[in-house]
PDB file of C-alpha atoms in Angstrom:
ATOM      1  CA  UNK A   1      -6.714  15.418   7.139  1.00 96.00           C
ATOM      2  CA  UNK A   2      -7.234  18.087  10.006  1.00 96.00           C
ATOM      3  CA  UNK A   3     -10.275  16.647  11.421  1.00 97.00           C
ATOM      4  CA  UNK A   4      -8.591  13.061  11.520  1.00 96.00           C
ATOM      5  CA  UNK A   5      -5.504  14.851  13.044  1.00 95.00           C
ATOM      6  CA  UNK A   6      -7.727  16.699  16.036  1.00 96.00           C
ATOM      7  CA  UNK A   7      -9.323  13.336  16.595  1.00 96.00           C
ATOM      8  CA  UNK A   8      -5.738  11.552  16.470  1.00 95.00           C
ATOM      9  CA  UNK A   9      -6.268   9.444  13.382  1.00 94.00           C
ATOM     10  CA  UNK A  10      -3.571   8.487  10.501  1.00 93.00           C
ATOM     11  CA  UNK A  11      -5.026   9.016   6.964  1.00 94.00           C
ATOM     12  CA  UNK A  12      -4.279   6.796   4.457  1.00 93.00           C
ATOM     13  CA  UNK A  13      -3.365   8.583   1.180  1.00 95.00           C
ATOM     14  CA  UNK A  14      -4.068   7.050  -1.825  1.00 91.00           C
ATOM     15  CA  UNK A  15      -2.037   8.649  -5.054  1.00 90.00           C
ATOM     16  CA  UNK A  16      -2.844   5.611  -7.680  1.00 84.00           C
ATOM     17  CA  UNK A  17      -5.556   3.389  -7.949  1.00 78.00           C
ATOM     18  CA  UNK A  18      -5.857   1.136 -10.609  1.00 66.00           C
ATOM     19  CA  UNK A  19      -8.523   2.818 -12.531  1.00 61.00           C
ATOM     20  CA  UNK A  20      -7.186   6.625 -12.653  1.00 57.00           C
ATOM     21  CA  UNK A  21      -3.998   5.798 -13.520  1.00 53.00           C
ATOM     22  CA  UNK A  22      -4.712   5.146 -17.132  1.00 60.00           C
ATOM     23  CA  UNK A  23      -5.643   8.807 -17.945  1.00 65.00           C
ATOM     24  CA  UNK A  24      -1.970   9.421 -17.326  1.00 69.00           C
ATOM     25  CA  UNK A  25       0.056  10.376 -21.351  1.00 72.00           C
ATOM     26  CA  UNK A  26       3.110   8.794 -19.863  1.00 77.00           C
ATOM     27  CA  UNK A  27       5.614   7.429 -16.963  1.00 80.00           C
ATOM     28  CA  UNK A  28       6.528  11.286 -16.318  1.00 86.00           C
ATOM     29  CA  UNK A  29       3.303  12.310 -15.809  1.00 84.00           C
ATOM     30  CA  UNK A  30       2.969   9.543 -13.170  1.00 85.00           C
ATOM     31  CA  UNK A  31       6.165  10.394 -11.712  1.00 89.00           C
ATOM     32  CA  UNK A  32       5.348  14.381 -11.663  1.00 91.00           C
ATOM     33  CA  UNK A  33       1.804  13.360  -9.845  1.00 90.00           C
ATOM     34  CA  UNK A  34       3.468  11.335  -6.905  1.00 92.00           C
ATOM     35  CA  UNK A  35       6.248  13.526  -6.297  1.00 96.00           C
ATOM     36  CA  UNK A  36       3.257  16.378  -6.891  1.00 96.00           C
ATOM     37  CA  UNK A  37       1.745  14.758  -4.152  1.00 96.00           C
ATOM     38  CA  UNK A  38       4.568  14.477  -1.228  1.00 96.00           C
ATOM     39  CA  UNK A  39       5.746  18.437  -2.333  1.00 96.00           C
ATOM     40  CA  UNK A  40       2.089  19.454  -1.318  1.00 96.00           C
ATOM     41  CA  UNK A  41       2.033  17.175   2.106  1.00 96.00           C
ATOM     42  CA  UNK A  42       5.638  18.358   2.383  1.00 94.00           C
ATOM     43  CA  UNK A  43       4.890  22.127   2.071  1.00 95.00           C
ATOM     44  CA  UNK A  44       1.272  21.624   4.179  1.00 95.00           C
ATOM     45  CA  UNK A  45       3.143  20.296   6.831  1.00 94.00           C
ATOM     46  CA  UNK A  46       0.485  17.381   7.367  1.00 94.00           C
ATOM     47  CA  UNK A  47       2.358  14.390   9.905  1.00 92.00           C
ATOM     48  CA  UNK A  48      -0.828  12.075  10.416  1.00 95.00           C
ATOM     49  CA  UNK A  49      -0.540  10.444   6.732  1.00 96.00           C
ATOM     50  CA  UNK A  50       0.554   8.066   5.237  1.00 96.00           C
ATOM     51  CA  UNK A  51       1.068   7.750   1.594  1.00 96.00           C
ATOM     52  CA  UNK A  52      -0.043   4.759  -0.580  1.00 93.00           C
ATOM     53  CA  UNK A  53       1.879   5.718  -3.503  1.00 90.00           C
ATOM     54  CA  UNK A  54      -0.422   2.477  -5.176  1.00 85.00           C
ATOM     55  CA  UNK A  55      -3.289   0.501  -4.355  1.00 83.00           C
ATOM     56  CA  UNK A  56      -4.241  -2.396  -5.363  1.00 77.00           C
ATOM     57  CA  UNK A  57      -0.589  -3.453  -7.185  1.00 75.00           C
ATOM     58  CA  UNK A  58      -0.055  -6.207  -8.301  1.00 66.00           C
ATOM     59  CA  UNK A  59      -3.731  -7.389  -8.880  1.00 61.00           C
ATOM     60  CA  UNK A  60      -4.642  -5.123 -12.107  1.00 60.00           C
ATOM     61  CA  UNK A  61      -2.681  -4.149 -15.168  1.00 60.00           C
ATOM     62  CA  UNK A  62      -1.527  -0.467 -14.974  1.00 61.00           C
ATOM     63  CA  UNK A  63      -0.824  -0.540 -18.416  1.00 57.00           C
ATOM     64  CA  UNK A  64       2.411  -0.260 -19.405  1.00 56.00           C
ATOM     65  CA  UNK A  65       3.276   2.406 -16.105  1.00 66.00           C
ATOM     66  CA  UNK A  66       6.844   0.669 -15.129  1.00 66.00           C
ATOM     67  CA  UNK A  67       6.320   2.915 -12.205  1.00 73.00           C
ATOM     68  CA  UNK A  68       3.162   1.692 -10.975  1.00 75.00           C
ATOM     69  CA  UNK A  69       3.629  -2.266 -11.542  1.00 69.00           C
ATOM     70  CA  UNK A  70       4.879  -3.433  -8.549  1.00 66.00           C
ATOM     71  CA  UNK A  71       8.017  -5.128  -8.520  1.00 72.00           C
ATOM     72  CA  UNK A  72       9.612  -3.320 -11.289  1.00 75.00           C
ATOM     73  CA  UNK A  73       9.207   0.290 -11.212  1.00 83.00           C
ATOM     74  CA  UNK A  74       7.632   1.023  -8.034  1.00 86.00           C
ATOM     75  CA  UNK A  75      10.777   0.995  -5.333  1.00 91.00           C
ATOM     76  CA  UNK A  76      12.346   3.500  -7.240  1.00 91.00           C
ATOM     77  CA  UNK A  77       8.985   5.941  -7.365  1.00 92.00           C
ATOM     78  CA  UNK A  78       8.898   4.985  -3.324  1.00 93.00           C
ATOM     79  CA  UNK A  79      12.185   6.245  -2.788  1.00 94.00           C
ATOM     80  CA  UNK A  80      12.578   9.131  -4.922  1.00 94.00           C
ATOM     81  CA  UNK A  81       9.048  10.491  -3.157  1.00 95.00           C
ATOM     82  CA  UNK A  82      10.521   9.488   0.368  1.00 95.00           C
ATOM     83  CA  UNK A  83      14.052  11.638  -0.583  1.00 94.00           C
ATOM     84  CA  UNK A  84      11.582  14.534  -1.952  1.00 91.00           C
ATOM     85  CA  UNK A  85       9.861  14.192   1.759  1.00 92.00           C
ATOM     86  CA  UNK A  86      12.273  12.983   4.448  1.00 91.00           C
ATOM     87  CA  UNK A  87      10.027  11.995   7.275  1.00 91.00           C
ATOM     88  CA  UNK A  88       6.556  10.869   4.924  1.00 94.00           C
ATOM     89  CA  UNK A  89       5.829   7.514   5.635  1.00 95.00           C
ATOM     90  CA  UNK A  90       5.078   6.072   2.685  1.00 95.00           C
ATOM     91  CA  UNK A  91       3.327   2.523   1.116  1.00 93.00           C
ATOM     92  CA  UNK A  92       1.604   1.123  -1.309  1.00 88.00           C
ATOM     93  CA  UNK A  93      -0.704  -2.010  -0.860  1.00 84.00           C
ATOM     94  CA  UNK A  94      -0.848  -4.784  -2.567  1.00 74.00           C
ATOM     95  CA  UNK A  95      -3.934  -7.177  -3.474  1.00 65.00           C
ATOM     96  CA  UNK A  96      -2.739 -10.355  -1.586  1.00 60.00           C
ATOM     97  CA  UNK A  97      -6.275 -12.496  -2.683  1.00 56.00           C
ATOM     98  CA  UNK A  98      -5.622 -15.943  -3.130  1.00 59.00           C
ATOM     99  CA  UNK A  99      -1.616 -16.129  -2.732  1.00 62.00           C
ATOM    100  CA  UNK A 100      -0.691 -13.009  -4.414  1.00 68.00           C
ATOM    101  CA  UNK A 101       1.608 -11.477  -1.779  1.00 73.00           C
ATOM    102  CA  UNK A 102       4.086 -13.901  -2.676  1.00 75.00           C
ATOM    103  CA  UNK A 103       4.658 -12.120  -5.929  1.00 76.00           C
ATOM    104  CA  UNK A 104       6.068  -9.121  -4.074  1.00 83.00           C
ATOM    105  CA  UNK A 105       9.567  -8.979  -4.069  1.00 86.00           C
ATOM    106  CA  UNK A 106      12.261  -8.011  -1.734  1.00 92.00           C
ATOM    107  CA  UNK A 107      12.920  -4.418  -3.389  1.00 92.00           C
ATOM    108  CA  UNK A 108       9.477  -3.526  -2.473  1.00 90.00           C
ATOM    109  CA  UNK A 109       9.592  -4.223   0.758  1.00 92.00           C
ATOM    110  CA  UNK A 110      12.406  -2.794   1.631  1.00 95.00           C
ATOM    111  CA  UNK A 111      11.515   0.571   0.028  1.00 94.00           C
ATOM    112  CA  UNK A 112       7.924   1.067   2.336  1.00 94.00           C
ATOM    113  CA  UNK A 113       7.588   2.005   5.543  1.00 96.00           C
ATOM    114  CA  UNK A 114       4.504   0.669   6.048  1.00 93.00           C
ATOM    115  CA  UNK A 115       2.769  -2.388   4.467  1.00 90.00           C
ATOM    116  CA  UNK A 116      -1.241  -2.223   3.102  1.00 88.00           C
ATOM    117  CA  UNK A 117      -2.460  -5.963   2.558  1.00 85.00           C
ATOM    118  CA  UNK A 118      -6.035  -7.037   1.262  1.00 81.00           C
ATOM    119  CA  UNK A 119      -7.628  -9.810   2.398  1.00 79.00           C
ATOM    120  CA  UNK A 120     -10.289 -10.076  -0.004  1.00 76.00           C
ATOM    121  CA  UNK A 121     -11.295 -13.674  -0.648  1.00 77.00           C
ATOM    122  CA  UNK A 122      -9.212 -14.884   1.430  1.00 81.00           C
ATOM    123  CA  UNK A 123      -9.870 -17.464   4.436  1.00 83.00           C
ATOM    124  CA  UNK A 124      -8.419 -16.818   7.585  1.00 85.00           C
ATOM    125  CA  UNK A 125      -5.855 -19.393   7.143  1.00 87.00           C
ATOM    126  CA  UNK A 126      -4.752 -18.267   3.869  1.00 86.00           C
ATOM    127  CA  UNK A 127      -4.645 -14.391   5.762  1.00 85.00           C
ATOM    128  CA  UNK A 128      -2.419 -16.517   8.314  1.00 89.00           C
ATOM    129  CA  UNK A 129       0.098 -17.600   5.728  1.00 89.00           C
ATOM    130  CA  UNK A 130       0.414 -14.226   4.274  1.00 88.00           C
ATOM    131  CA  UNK A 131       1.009 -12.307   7.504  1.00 89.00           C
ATOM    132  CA  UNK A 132       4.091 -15.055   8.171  1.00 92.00           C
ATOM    133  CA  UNK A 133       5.387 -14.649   5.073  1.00 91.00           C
ATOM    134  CA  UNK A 134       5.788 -11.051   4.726  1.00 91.00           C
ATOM    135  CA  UNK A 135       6.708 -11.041   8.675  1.00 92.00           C
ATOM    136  CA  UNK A 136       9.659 -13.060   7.600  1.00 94.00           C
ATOM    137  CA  UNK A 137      10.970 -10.737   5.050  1.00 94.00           C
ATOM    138  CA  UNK A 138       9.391  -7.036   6.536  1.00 94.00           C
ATOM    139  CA  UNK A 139      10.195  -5.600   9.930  1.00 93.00           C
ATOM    140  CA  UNK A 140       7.664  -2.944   9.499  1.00 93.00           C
ATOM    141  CA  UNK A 141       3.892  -2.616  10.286  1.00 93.00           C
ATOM    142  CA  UNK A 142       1.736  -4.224   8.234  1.00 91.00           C
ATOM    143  CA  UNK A 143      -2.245  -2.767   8.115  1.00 89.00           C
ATOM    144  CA  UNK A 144      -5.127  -4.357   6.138  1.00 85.00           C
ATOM    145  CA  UNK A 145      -6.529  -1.570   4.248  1.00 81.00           C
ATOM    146  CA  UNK A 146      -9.277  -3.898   2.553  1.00 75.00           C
ATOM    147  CA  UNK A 147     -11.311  -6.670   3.436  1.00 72.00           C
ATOM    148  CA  UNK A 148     -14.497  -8.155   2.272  1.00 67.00           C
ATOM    149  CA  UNK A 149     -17.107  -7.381   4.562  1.00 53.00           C
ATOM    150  CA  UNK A 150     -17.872 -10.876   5.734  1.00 54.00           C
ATOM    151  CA  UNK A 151     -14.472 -11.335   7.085  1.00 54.00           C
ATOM    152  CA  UNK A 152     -14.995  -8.311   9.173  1.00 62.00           C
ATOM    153  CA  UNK A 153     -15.928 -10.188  12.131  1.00 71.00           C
ATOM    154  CA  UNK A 154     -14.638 -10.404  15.842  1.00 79.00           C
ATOM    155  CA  UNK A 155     -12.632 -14.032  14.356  1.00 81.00           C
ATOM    156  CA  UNK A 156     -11.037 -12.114  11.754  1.00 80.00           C
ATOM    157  CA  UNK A 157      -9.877  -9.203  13.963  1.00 80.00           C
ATOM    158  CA  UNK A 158      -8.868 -11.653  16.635  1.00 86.00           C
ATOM    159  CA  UNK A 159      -6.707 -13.505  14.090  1.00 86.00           C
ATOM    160  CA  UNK A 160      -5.125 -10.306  13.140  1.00 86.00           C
ATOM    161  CA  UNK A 161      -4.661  -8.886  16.402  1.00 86.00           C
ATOM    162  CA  UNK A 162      -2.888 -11.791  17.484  1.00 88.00           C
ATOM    163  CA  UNK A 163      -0.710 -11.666  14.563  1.00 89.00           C
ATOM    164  CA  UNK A 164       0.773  -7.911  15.432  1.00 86.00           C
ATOM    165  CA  UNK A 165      -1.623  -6.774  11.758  1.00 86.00           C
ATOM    166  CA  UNK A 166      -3.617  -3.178  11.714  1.00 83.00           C
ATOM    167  CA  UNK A 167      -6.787  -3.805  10.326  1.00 73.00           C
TER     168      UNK A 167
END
């Protein structure tokens, strides 16, 4: 986090992925390792991150974590970690392959600051529809955090340039 902040980068900080979430006994224990999370960049003093609070939501089963699945539980655990650490700018992202980012509802939005899309598997006009959806219902920035690497190409970034998207 220091060396990106010398070198005037944003790091993206990923509390939940998929995978390590099931270790977790139970909802508190989720809870307790987010807000764990924004007391330590709270008390660090960090400003160059941002903090995915999940990645990959909506695209994998986090068993039974109300928290972590995305349009239930997860605007709450957004805002309780953004009152615990006025100023964090805080996300999630959300695996938008084939149509998916439809599935993420209002509530969400509305509790990030800043949205992480995918565009694995995903053609550029498919990416296209996404972006204009979510631009219709999110003010914010929107950044691709993931892409396959054979849409990483001068096309793709052009498309998403041109659309106002971080990638």
């Amino acid at each position: 986090i220091e060396a990106a902040d010398a070198n005037g980068q944003v790091v993206n900080l990923t509390v939940f992925y998929f995978g390590p979430a099931h270790p977790f006994d139970d909802v508190a224990a989720v809870r307790r390792a987010a807000l764990g999370v924004a007391d330590w960049l709270r008390e660090t003093g960090y400003t160059n991150v941002v903090l995915e609070v999940g990645n990959e939501m909506g695209a994998y089963d986090y068993r039974g974590f109300e928290l972590l699945n995305t349009n239930r539980g997860l605007p709450g655990l957004i805002g309780e970690v953004k009152v615990r650490h006025r100023g964090l700018l805080v996300s999630m992202s959300h695996a938008n392959t084939r149509g998916r980012t439809r599935e993420i509802n209002q509530d969400l939005l509305d509790a990030v600051d800043v949205l992480l899309i995918h565009g694995n598997g995903e053609s550029d006009a498919e990416m296209k529809g996404d972006v204009e959806w979510l631009r219709e219902r999110f003010d914010g920035p929107i950044h691709v955090n993931e892409d396959t690497a054979r849409h990483i190409d001068d096309e793709r970034f052009d498309l998403l340039t041109r659309l106002g998207v971080g990638n």
